[in-house]
mmCIF file with all atom_site columns, C-alpha atoms in Angstrom:
data_model
loop_
_atom_site.group_PDB
_atom_site.id
_atom_site.type_symbol
_atom_site.label_atom_id
_atom_site.label_alt_id
_atom_site.label_comp_id
_atom_site.label_asym_id
_atom_site.label_entity_id
_atom_site.label_seq_id
_atom_site.pdbx_PDB_ins_code
_atom_site.Cartn_x
_atom_site.Cartn_y
_atom_site.Cartn_z
_atom_site.occupancy
_atom_site.B_iso_or_equiv
_atom_site.pdbx_formal_charge
_atom_site.auth_seq_id
_atom_site.auth_comp_id
_atom_site.auth_asym_id
_atom_site.auth_atom_id
_atom_site.pdbx_PDB_model_num
ATOM 1   C CA . ILE K 1 1   ? 108.558 -76.048 -27.530 1.00 95.00 ? 1   ILE K CA 1
ATOM 2   C CA . ILE K 1 2   ? 108.631 -79.824 -27.361 1.00 95.00 ? 2   ILE K CA 1
ATOM 3   C CA . GLY K 1 3   ? 106.112 -82.672 -27.640 1.00 97.00 ? 3   GLY K CA 1
ATOM 4   C CA . GLU K 1 4   ? 102.372 -82.254 -27.259 1.00 96.00 ? 4   GLU K CA 1
ATOM 5   C CA . SER K 1 5   ? 102.442 -78.648 -26.044 1.00 97.00 ? 5   SER K CA 1
ATOM 6   C CA . LYS K 1 6   ? 99.564  -76.247 -26.656 1.00 98.00 ? 6   LYS K CA 1
ATOM 7   C CA . ILE K 1 7   ? 99.919  -72.492 -26.386 1.00 98.00 ? 7   ILE K CA 1
ATOM 8   C CA . ASP K 1 8   ? 96.792  -70.312 -26.389 1.00 98.00 ? 8   ASP K CA 1
ATOM 9   C CA . ASP K 1 9   ? 96.465  -66.804 -27.854 1.00 98.00 ? 9   ASP K CA 1
ATOM 10  C CA . ASN K 1 10  ? 98.359  -63.771 -26.564 1.00 98.00 ? 10  ASN K CA 1
ATOM 11  C CA . VAL K 1 11  ? 101.007 -65.782 -24.688 1.00 98.00 ? 11  VAL K CA 1
ATOM 12  C CA . THR K 1 12  ? 104.415 -64.112 -24.377 1.00 98.00 ? 12  THR K CA 1
ATOM 13  C CA . LEU K 1 13  ? 107.444 -66.406 -24.329 1.00 97.00 ? 13  LEU K CA 1
ATOM 14  C CA . TYR K 1 14  ? 110.803 -64.875 -23.457 1.00 97.00 ? 14  TYR K CA 1
ATOM 15  C CA . PRO K 1 15  ? 114.144 -66.416 -24.480 1.00 97.00 ? 15  PRO K CA 1
ATOM 16  C CA . ASN K 1 16  ? 115.588 -69.417 -22.642 1.00 97.00 ? 16  ASN K CA 1
ATOM 17  C CA . THR K 1 17  ? 112.187 -70.964 -22.003 1.00 98.00 ? 17  THR K CA 1
ATOM 18  C CA . THR K 1 18  ? 111.520 -74.654 -22.559 1.00 98.00 ? 18  THR K CA 1
ATOM 19  C CA . ILE K 1 19  ? 107.957 -75.948 -22.758 1.00 98.00 ? 19  ILE K CA 1
ATOM 20  C CA . GLU K 1 20  ? 107.540 -79.715 -22.922 1.00 98.00 ? 20  GLU K CA 1
ATOM 21  C CA . ASN K 1 21  ? 104.128 -81.428 -23.152 1.00 98.00 ? 21  ASN K CA 1
ATOM 22  C CA . THR K 1 22  ? 102.524 -78.451 -21.408 1.00 98.00 ? 22  THR K CA 1
ATOM 23  C CA . LYS K 1 23  ? 99.378  -76.400 -22.020 1.00 98.00 ? 23  LYS K CA 1
ATOM 24  C CA . ILE K 1 24  ? 99.712  -72.628 -21.562 1.00 98.00 ? 24  ILE K CA 1
ATOM 25  C CA . GLY K 1 25  ? 96.574  -70.513 -21.063 1.00 98.00 ? 25  GLY K CA 1
ATOM 26  C CA . GLU K 1 26  ? 95.727  -67.270 -22.842 1.00 98.00 ? 26  GLU K CA 1
ATOM 27  C CA . GLY K 1 27  ? 97.555  -64.103 -21.825 1.00 98.00 ? 27  GLY K CA 1
ATOM 28  C CA . THR K 1 28  ? 100.271 -65.854 -19.818 1.00 98.00 ? 28  THR K CA 1
ATOM 29  C CA . ILE K 1 29  ? 103.829 -64.510 -19.745 1.00 98.00 ? 29  ILE K CA 1
ATOM 30  C CA . ILE K 1 30  ? 106.742 -66.931 -19.322 1.00 98.00 ? 30  ILE K CA 1
ATOM 31  C CA . LYS K 1 31  ? 110.291 -65.709 -18.745 1.00 98.00 ? 31  LYS K CA 1
ATOM 32  C CA . SER K 1 32  ? 113.343 -67.994 -18.908 1.00 98.00 ? 32  SER K CA 1
ATOM 33  C CA . SER K 1 33  ? 111.683 -71.028 -17.322 1.00 98.00 ? 33  SER K CA 1
ATOM 34  C CA . TYR K 1 34  ? 111.323 -74.794 -17.747 1.00 98.00 ? 34  TYR K CA 1
ATOM 35  C CA . LEU K 1 35  ? 107.814 -76.255 -17.837 1.00 98.00 ? 35  LEU K CA 1
ATOM 36  C CA . GLU K 1 36  ? 107.192 -79.963 -18.313 1.00 98.00 ? 36  GLU K CA 1
ATOM 37  C CA . ASN K 1 37  ? 104.046 -82.092 -18.449 1.00 98.00 ? 37  ASN K CA 1
ATOM 38  C CA . SER K 1 38  ? 101.872 -79.470 -16.779 1.00 98.00 ? 38  SER K CA 1
ATOM 39  C CA . ILE K 1 39  ? 98.949  -77.103 -17.306 1.00 98.00 ? 39  ILE K CA 1
ATOM 40  C CA . VAL K 1 40  ? 99.213  -73.339 -16.760 1.00 98.00 ? 40  VAL K CA 1
ATOM 41  C CA . GLY K 1 41  ? 96.058  -71.214 -16.562 1.00 98.00 ? 41  GLY K CA 1
ATOM 42  C CA . LYS K 1 42  ? 95.201  -67.857 -18.112 1.00 98.00 ? 42  LYS K CA 1
ATOM 43  C CA . ASN K 1 43  ? 96.977  -64.569 -17.411 1.00 98.00 ? 43  ASN K CA 1
ATOM 44  C CA . CYS K 1 44  ? 99.750  -66.057 -15.285 1.00 98.00 ? 44  CYS K CA 1
ATOM 45  C CA . GLN K 1 45  ? 103.257 -64.704 -14.853 1.00 98.00 ? 45  GLN K CA 1
ATOM 46  C CA . ILE K 1 46  ? 105.863 -67.446 -14.749 1.00 98.00 ? 46  ILE K CA 1
ATOM 47  C CA . GLY K 1 47  ? 109.552 -66.832 -14.108 1.00 97.00 ? 47  GLY K CA 1
ATOM 48  C CA . PRO K 1 48  ? 112.214 -65.968 -14.535 1.00 98.00 ? 48  PRO K CA 1
ATOM 49  C CA . PHE K 1 49  ? 113.799 -69.290 -13.644 1.00 98.00 ? 49  PHE K CA 1
ATOM 50  C CA . THR K 1 50  ? 110.653 -71.127 -12.555 1.00 98.00 ? 50  THR K CA 1
ATOM 51  C CA . HIS K 1 51  ? 110.653 -74.915 -12.919 1.00 98.00 ? 51  HIS K CA 1
ATOM 52  C CA . LEU K 1 52  ? 107.339 -76.720 -13.264 1.00 98.00 ? 52  LEU K CA 1
ATOM 53  C CA . ARG K 1 53  ? 108.067 -80.401 -12.921 1.00 98.00 ? 53  ARG K CA 1
ATOM 54  C CA . PRO K 1 54  ? 105.571 -83.036 -14.113 1.00 98.00 ? 54  PRO K CA 1
ATOM 55  C CA . ASN K 1 55  ? 101.939 -83.117 -13.014 1.00 98.00 ? 55  ASN K CA 1
ATOM 56  C CA . CYS K 1 56  ? 101.403 -79.483 -12.080 1.00 98.00 ? 56  CYS K CA 1
ATOM 57  C CA . VAL K 1 57  ? 98.165  -77.606 -12.612 1.00 98.00 ? 57  VAL K CA 1
ATOM 58  C CA . ILE K 1 58  ? 98.508  -73.855 -12.159 1.00 99.00 ? 58  ILE K CA 1
ATOM 59  C CA . GLY K 1 59  ? 95.289  -71.822 -11.895 1.00 98.00 ? 59  GLY K CA 1
ATOM 60  C CA . ASP K 1 60  ? 94.469  -68.518 -13.552 1.00 98.00 ? 60  ASP K CA 1
ATOM 61  C CA . GLU K 1 61  ? 96.243  -65.256 -12.661 1.00 98.00 ? 61  GLU K CA 1
ATOM 62  C CA . CYS K 1 62  ? 98.998  -66.952 -10.644 1.00 98.00 ? 62  CYS K CA 1
ATOM 63  C CA . HIS K 1 63  ? 102.501 -65.611 -10.236 1.00 98.00 ? 63  HIS K CA 1
ATOM 64  C CA . LEU K 1 64  ? 105.412 -68.026 -9.858  1.00 98.00 ? 64  LEU K CA 1
ATOM 65  C CA . GLY K 1 65  ? 108.628 -66.066 -9.805  1.00 97.00 ? 65  GLY K CA 1
ATOM 66  C CA . ASN K 1 66  ? 112.383 -66.327 -9.521  1.00 98.00 ? 66  ASN K CA 1
ATOM 67  C CA . PHE K 1 67  ? 113.676 -69.777 -8.637  1.00 98.00 ? 67  PHE K CA 1
ATOM 68  C CA . VAL K 1 68  ? 110.316 -71.295 -7.706  1.00 98.00 ? 68  VAL K CA 1
ATOM 69  C CA . GLU K 1 69  ? 110.057 -75.055 -8.213  1.00 98.00 ? 69  GLU K CA 1
ATOM 70  C CA . VAL K 1 70  ? 106.680 -76.810 -8.298  1.00 98.00 ? 70  VAL K CA 1
ATOM 71  C CA . LYS K 1 71  ? 106.318 -80.589 -8.512  1.00 98.00 ? 71  LYS K CA 1
ATOM 72  C CA . ASN K 1 72  ? 103.210 -82.777 -8.723  1.00 98.00 ? 72  ASN K CA 1
ATOM 73  C CA . SER K 1 73  ? 101.045 -79.980 -7.327  1.00 98.00 ? 73  SER K CA 1
ATOM 74  C CA . SER K 1 74  ? 97.975  -77.885 -8.010  1.00 98.00 ? 74  SER K CA 1
ATOM 75  C CA . ILE K 1 75  ? 97.978  -74.145 -7.383  1.00 98.00 ? 75  ILE K CA 1
ATOM 76  C CA . GLY K 1 76  ? 94.659  -72.269 -7.102  1.00 98.00 ? 76  GLY K CA 1
ATOM 77  C CA . ASN K 1 77  ? 93.720  -69.064 -8.896  1.00 98.00 ? 77  ASN K CA 1
ATOM 78  C CA . LYS K 1 78  ? 95.528  -65.841 -7.939  1.00 98.00 ? 78  LYS K CA 1
ATOM 79  C CA . THR K 1 79  ? 98.084  -67.597 -5.733  1.00 98.00 ? 79  THR K CA 1
ATOM 80  C CA . LYS K 1 80  ? 101.613 -66.180 -5.629  1.00 98.00 ? 80  LYS K CA 1
ATOM 81  C CA . ALA K 1 81  ? 105.025 -67.659 -4.918  1.00 98.00 ? 81  ALA K CA 1
ATOM 82  C CA . ASN K 1 82  ? 107.244 -64.778 -5.939  1.00 96.00 ? 82  ASN K CA 1
ATOM 83  C CA . HIS K 1 83  ? 110.679 -66.268 -5.329  1.00 96.00 ? 83  HIS K CA 1
ATOM 84  C CA . LEU K 1 84  ? 112.870 -69.010 -3.880  1.00 98.00 ? 84  LEU K CA 1
ATOM 85  C CA . ALA K 1 85  ? 110.211 -71.561 -2.910  1.00 98.00 ? 85  ALA K CA 1
ATOM 86  C CA . TYR K 1 86  ? 109.684 -75.311 -3.301  1.00 98.00 ? 86  TYR K CA 1
ATOM 87  C CA . ILE K 1 87  ? 106.112 -76.578 -3.573  1.00 98.00 ? 87  ILE K CA 1
ATOM 88  C CA . GLY K 1 88  ? 106.168 -80.362 -3.899  1.00 98.00 ? 88  GLY K CA 1
ATOM 89  C CA . ASP K 1 89  ? 103.265 -82.806 -3.710  1.00 98.00 ? 89  ASP K CA 1
ATOM 90  C CA . ALA K 1 90  ? 100.762 -80.164 -2.624  1.00 98.00 ? 90  ALA K CA 1
ATOM 91  C CA . ASP K 1 91  ? 97.301  -78.840 -3.348  1.00 98.00 ? 91  ASP K CA 1
ATOM 92  C CA . VAL K 1 92  ? 97.347  -75.092 -2.687  1.00 98.00 ? 92  VAL K CA 1
ATOM 93  C CA . GLY K 1 93  ? 94.117  -73.091 -2.704  1.00 98.00 ? 93  GLY K CA 1
ATOM 94  C CA . SER K 1 94  ? 93.262  -69.751 -4.262  1.00 98.00 ? 94  SER K CA 1
ATOM 95  C CA . ASN K 1 95  ? 94.491  -66.306 -3.218  1.00 98.00 ? 95  ASN K CA 1
ATOM 96  C CA . CYS K 1 96  ? 97.410  -67.662 -1.188  1.00 98.00 ? 96  CYS K CA 1
ATOM 97  C CA . ASN K 1 97  ? 100.838 -66.134 -0.680  1.00 98.00 ? 97  ASN K CA 1
ATOM 98  C CA . ILE K 1 98  ? 103.869 -68.427 -0.464  1.00 98.00 ? 98  ILE K CA 1
ATOM 99  C CA . GLY K 1 99  ? 106.808 -66.474 0.986   1.00 98.00 ? 99  GLY K CA 1
ATOM 100 C CA . CYS K 1 100 ? 110.462 -66.427 -0.002  1.00 98.00 ? 100 CYS K CA 1
ATOM 101 C CA . GLY K 1 101 ? 112.297 -69.544 1.122   1.00 97.00 ? 101 GLY K CA 1
ATOM 102 C CA . ALA K 1 102 ? 109.129 -71.507 1.933   1.00 98.00 ? 102 ALA K CA 1
ATOM 103 C CA . ILE K 1 103 ? 109.584 -75.245 1.568   1.00 98.00 ? 103 ILE K CA 1
ATOM 104 C CA . PHE K 1 104 ? 106.863 -77.863 1.323   1.00 98.00 ? 104 PHE K CA 1
ATOM 105 C CA . VAL K 1 105 ? 108.755 -80.768 2.864   1.00 98.00 ? 105 VAL K CA 1
ATOM 106 C CA . ASN K 1 106 ? 107.277 -83.783 1.108   1.00 97.00 ? 106 ASN K CA 1
ATOM 107 C CA . TYR K 1 107 ? 109.845 -86.554 1.644   1.00 95.00 ? 107 TYR K CA 1
ATOM 108 C CA . ASN K 1 108 ? 110.686 -88.188 4.965   1.00 91.00 ? 108 ASN K CA 1
ATOM 109 C CA . GLY K 1 109 ? 113.450 -90.416 3.649   1.00 90.00 ? 109 GLY K CA 1
ATOM 110 C CA . ARG K 1 110 ? 111.120 -93.295 2.774   1.00 93.00 ? 110 ARG K CA 1
ATOM 111 C CA . THR K 1 111 ? 107.863 -91.957 1.379   1.00 95.00 ? 111 THR K CA 1
ATOM 112 C CA . LYS K 1 112 ? 106.480 -88.865 -0.312  1.00 96.00 ? 112 LYS K CA 1
ATOM 113 C CA . ASN K 1 113 ? 103.577 -87.193 1.470   1.00 98.00 ? 113 ASN K CA 1
ATOM 114 C CA . ARG K 1 114 ? 101.044 -84.580 0.413   1.00 98.00 ? 114 ARG K CA 1
ATOM 115 C CA . THR K 1 115 ? 100.216 -81.142 1.811   1.00 98.00 ? 115 THR K CA 1
ATOM 116 C CA . ILE K 1 116 ? 96.795  -79.523 1.466   1.00 98.00 ? 116 ILE K CA 1
ATOM 117 C CA . VAL K 1 117 ? 96.592  -75.719 1.796   1.00 98.00 ? 117 VAL K CA 1
ATOM 118 C CA . GLY K 1 118 ? 93.190  -74.018 1.852   1.00 98.00 ? 118 GLY K CA 1
ATOM 119 C CA . ASP K 1 119 ? 92.175  -70.703 0.314   1.00 98.00 ? 119 ASP K CA 1
ATOM 120 C CA . GLU K 1 120 ? 93.493  -67.270 1.354   1.00 98.00 ? 120 GLU K CA 1
ATOM 121 C CA . CYS K 1 121 ? 96.430  -68.625 3.358   1.00 98.00 ? 121 CYS K CA 1
ATOM 122 C CA . PHE K 1 122 ? 99.650  -66.786 4.083   1.00 98.00 ? 122 PHE K CA 1
ATOM 123 C CA . ILE K 1 123 ? 102.789 -68.932 4.262   1.00 98.00 ? 123 ILE K CA 1
ATOM 124 C CA . GLY K 1 124 ? 105.525 -66.609 5.516   1.00 97.00 ? 124 GLY K CA 1
ATOM 125 C CA . SER K 1 125 ? 109.137 -66.449 4.415   1.00 98.00 ? 125 SER K CA 1
ATOM 126 C CA . ASN K 1 126 ? 111.399 -69.316 5.448   1.00 97.00 ? 126 ASN K CA 1
ATOM 127 C CA . CYS K 1 127 ? 108.549 -71.604 6.547   1.00 98.00 ? 127 CYS K CA 1
ATOM 128 C CA . ASN K 1 128 ? 108.777 -75.393 6.449   1.00 97.00 ? 128 ASN K CA 1
ATOM 129 C CA . VAL K 1 129 ? 105.458 -77.156 5.892   1.00 98.00 ? 129 VAL K CA 1
ATOM 130 C CA . ILE K 1 130 ? 106.089 -80.786 6.849   1.00 98.00 ? 130 ILE K CA 1
ATOM 131 C CA . ALA K 1 131 ? 103.812 -83.231 5.007   1.00 98.00 ? 131 ALA K CA 1
ATOM 132 C CA . PRO K 1 132 ? 101.426 -84.807 5.550   1.00 98.00 ? 132 PRO K CA 1
ATOM 133 C CA . VAL K 1 133 ? 99.587  -81.753 6.847   1.00 98.00 ? 133 VAL K CA 1
ATOM 134 C CA . ASN K 1 134 ? 96.358  -79.859 6.160   1.00 98.00 ? 134 ASN K CA 1
ATOM 135 C CA . VAL K 1 135 ? 96.496  -76.065 6.359   1.00 98.00 ? 135 VAL K CA 1
ATOM 136 C CA . ALA K 1 136 ? 92.923  -74.786 6.747   1.00 98.00 ? 136 ALA K CA 1
ATOM 137 C CA . ASN K 1 137 ? 91.471  -71.760 4.946   1.00 98.00 ? 137 ASN K CA 1
ATOM 138 C CA . ARG K 1 138 ? 92.760  -68.335 6.001   1.00 98.00 ? 138 ARG K CA 1
ATOM 139 C CA . THR K 1 139 ? 95.635  -69.738 8.073   1.00 98.00 ? 139 THR K CA 1
ATOM 140 C CA . TYR K 1 140 ? 98.554  -67.387 8.718   1.00 98.00 ? 140 TYR K CA 1
ATOM 141 C CA . LEU K 1 141 ? 102.006 -68.973 9.156   1.00 97.00 ? 141 LEU K CA 1
ATOM 142 C CA . CYS K 1 142 ? 104.504 -66.470 10.516  1.00 96.00 ? 142 CYS K CA 1
ATOM 143 C CA . ALA K 1 143 ? 107.938 -66.268 8.932   1.00 97.00 ? 143 ALA K CA 1
ATOM 144 C CA . GLY K 1 144 ? 110.373 -68.888 10.167  1.00 96.00 ? 144 GLY K CA 1
ATOM 145 C CA . THR K 1 145 ? 107.688 -71.332 11.308  1.00 97.00 ? 145 THR K CA 1
ATOM 146 C CA . THR K 1 146 ? 107.976 -75.095 10.938  1.00 97.00 ? 146 THR K CA 1
ATOM 147 C CA . LEU K 1 147 ? 104.479 -76.593 10.733  1.00 97.00 ? 147 LEU K CA 1
ATOM 148 C CA . THR K 1 148 ? 103.993 -80.278 11.572  1.00 97.00 ? 148 THR K CA 1
ATOM 149 C CA . GLN K 1 149 ? 100.291 -80.512 12.415  1.00 97.00 ? 149 GLN K CA 1
ATOM 150 C CA . ASP K 1 150 ? 96.925  -79.648 10.889  1.00 98.00 ? 150 ASP K CA 1
ATOM 151 C CA . THR K 1 151 ? 95.458  -76.178 11.429  1.00 98.00 ? 151 THR K CA 1
ATOM 152 C CA . ASN K 1 152 ? 91.940  -74.819 11.811  1.00 98.00 ? 152 ASN K CA 1
ATOM 153 C CA . THR K 1 153 ? 90.373  -71.962 9.860   1.00 98.00 ? 153 THR K CA 1
ATOM 154 C CA . GLU K 1 154 ? 91.907  -68.568 10.698  1.00 98.00 ? 154 GLU K CA 1
ATOM 155 C CA . ASP K 1 155 ? 94.651  -70.017 12.926  1.00 98.00 ? 155 ASP K CA 1
ATOM 156 C CA . PHE K 1 156 ? 97.693  -67.795 13.463  1.00 97.00 ? 156 PHE K CA 1
ATOM 157 C CA . ILE K 1 157 ? 100.823 -69.935 13.818  1.00 97.00 ? 157 ILE K CA 1
ATOM 158 C CA . ILE K 1 158 ? 104.195 -68.770 15.053  1.00 96.00 ? 158 ILE K CA 1
ATOM 159 C CA . GLY K 1 159 ? 106.709 -71.548 15.551  1.00 93.00 ? 159 GLY K CA 1
ATOM 160 C CA . ARG K 1 160 ? 110.156 -70.128 16.130  1.00 86.00 ? 160 ARG K CA 1
ATOM 161 C CA . ALA K 1 161 ? 112.377 -69.777 19.161  1.00 83.00 ? 161 ALA K CA 1
ATOM 162 C CA . ARG K 1 162 ? 113.595 -66.426 20.421  1.00 84.00 ? 162 ARG K CA 1
ATOM 163 C CA . GLU K 1 163 ? 117.216 -65.692 19.588  1.00 84.00 ? 163 GLU K CA 1
ATOM 164 C CA . THR K 1 164 ? 119.881 -65.502 22.256  1.00 87.00 ? 164 THR K CA 1
ATOM 165 C CA . ILE K 1 165 ? 122.459 -62.763 21.785  1.00 88.00 ? 165 ILE K CA 1
ATOM 166 C CA . LYS K 1 166 ? 125.843 -63.278 23.436  1.00 89.00 ? 166 LYS K CA 1
ATOM 167 C CA . PRO K 1 167 ? 127.897 -60.084 23.124  1.00 92.00 ? 167 PRO K CA 1
ATOM 168 C CA . ASN K 1 168 ? 131.503 -60.309 21.929  1.00 87.00 ? 168 ASN K CA 1
ATOM 169 C CA . ARG K 1 169 ? 131.412 -64.082 21.399  1.00 87.00 ? 169 ARG K CA 1
ATOM 170 C CA . ALA K 1 170 ? 131.688 -64.241 17.596  1.00 86.00 ? 170 ALA K CA 1
ATOM 171 C CA . ASN K 1 171 ? 135.492 -64.261 17.701  1.00 83.00 ? 171 ASN K CA 1
ATOM 172 C CA . ASN K 1 172 ? 135.324 -67.685 19.358  1.00 85.00 ? 172 ASN K CA 1
ATOM 173 C CA . TYR K 1 173 ? 133.932 -69.018 16.067  1.00 84.00 ? 173 TYR K CA 1
ATOM 174 C CA . LEU K 1 174 ? 135.319 -66.735 13.344  1.00 83.00 ? 174 LEU K CA 1
ATOM 175 C CA . LYS K 1 175 ? 138.766 -66.740 11.811  1.00 77.00 ? 175 LYS K CA 1
ATOM 176 C CA . PRO K 1 176 ? 140.974 -63.827 12.938  1.00 78.00 ? 176 PRO K CA 1
ATOM 177 C CA . THR K 1 177 ? 140.904 -60.778 10.651  1.00 70.00 ? 177 THR K CA 1
ATOM 178 C CA . ASN K 1 178 ? 142.733 -57.490 10.297  1.00 66.00 ? 178 ASN K CA 1
ATOM 179 C CA . LEU K 1 179 ? 139.667 -55.755 11.752  1.00 61.00 ? 179 LEU K CA 1
ATOM 180 C CA . SER K 1 180 ? 140.433 -56.965 15.291  1.00 51.00 ? 180 SER K CA 1
#
């Protein structure tokens, strides 16, 4: 625990956790994670291996799990990102689900841009949310979707191409094996 950190009552800290200049709300559990210059609400579950970079505000009853990185973002109450996600430069509403492998793409090579996600949204696994973009309340992004434009309330977005299967063509690309 480093710097101007404040830890409320009934917080559970597991080994290999670093808390730097961060406020942790009552009843929160943190497992093997790194939190810096942020605020975490009450009754959250953080980690293992979550990284809160500077300027994050995490609401109450949130779950940020394995290998989730959050940077310069706010996360609303009861929102979950259970594993393998990057949420950068975003304002995410309450009661949202951020799927495995979801990426908030905030950098275009020159500037950082912000994403706004409303309440009760579902961001499926392996989605790319390309900032700047506004995701309206109760939007559903299907797994594998790349979103580049604003949505309206209760939009259902599926943005992936159908696969093409070419039988017996893998050997053109794979190294020979003893299985052949």
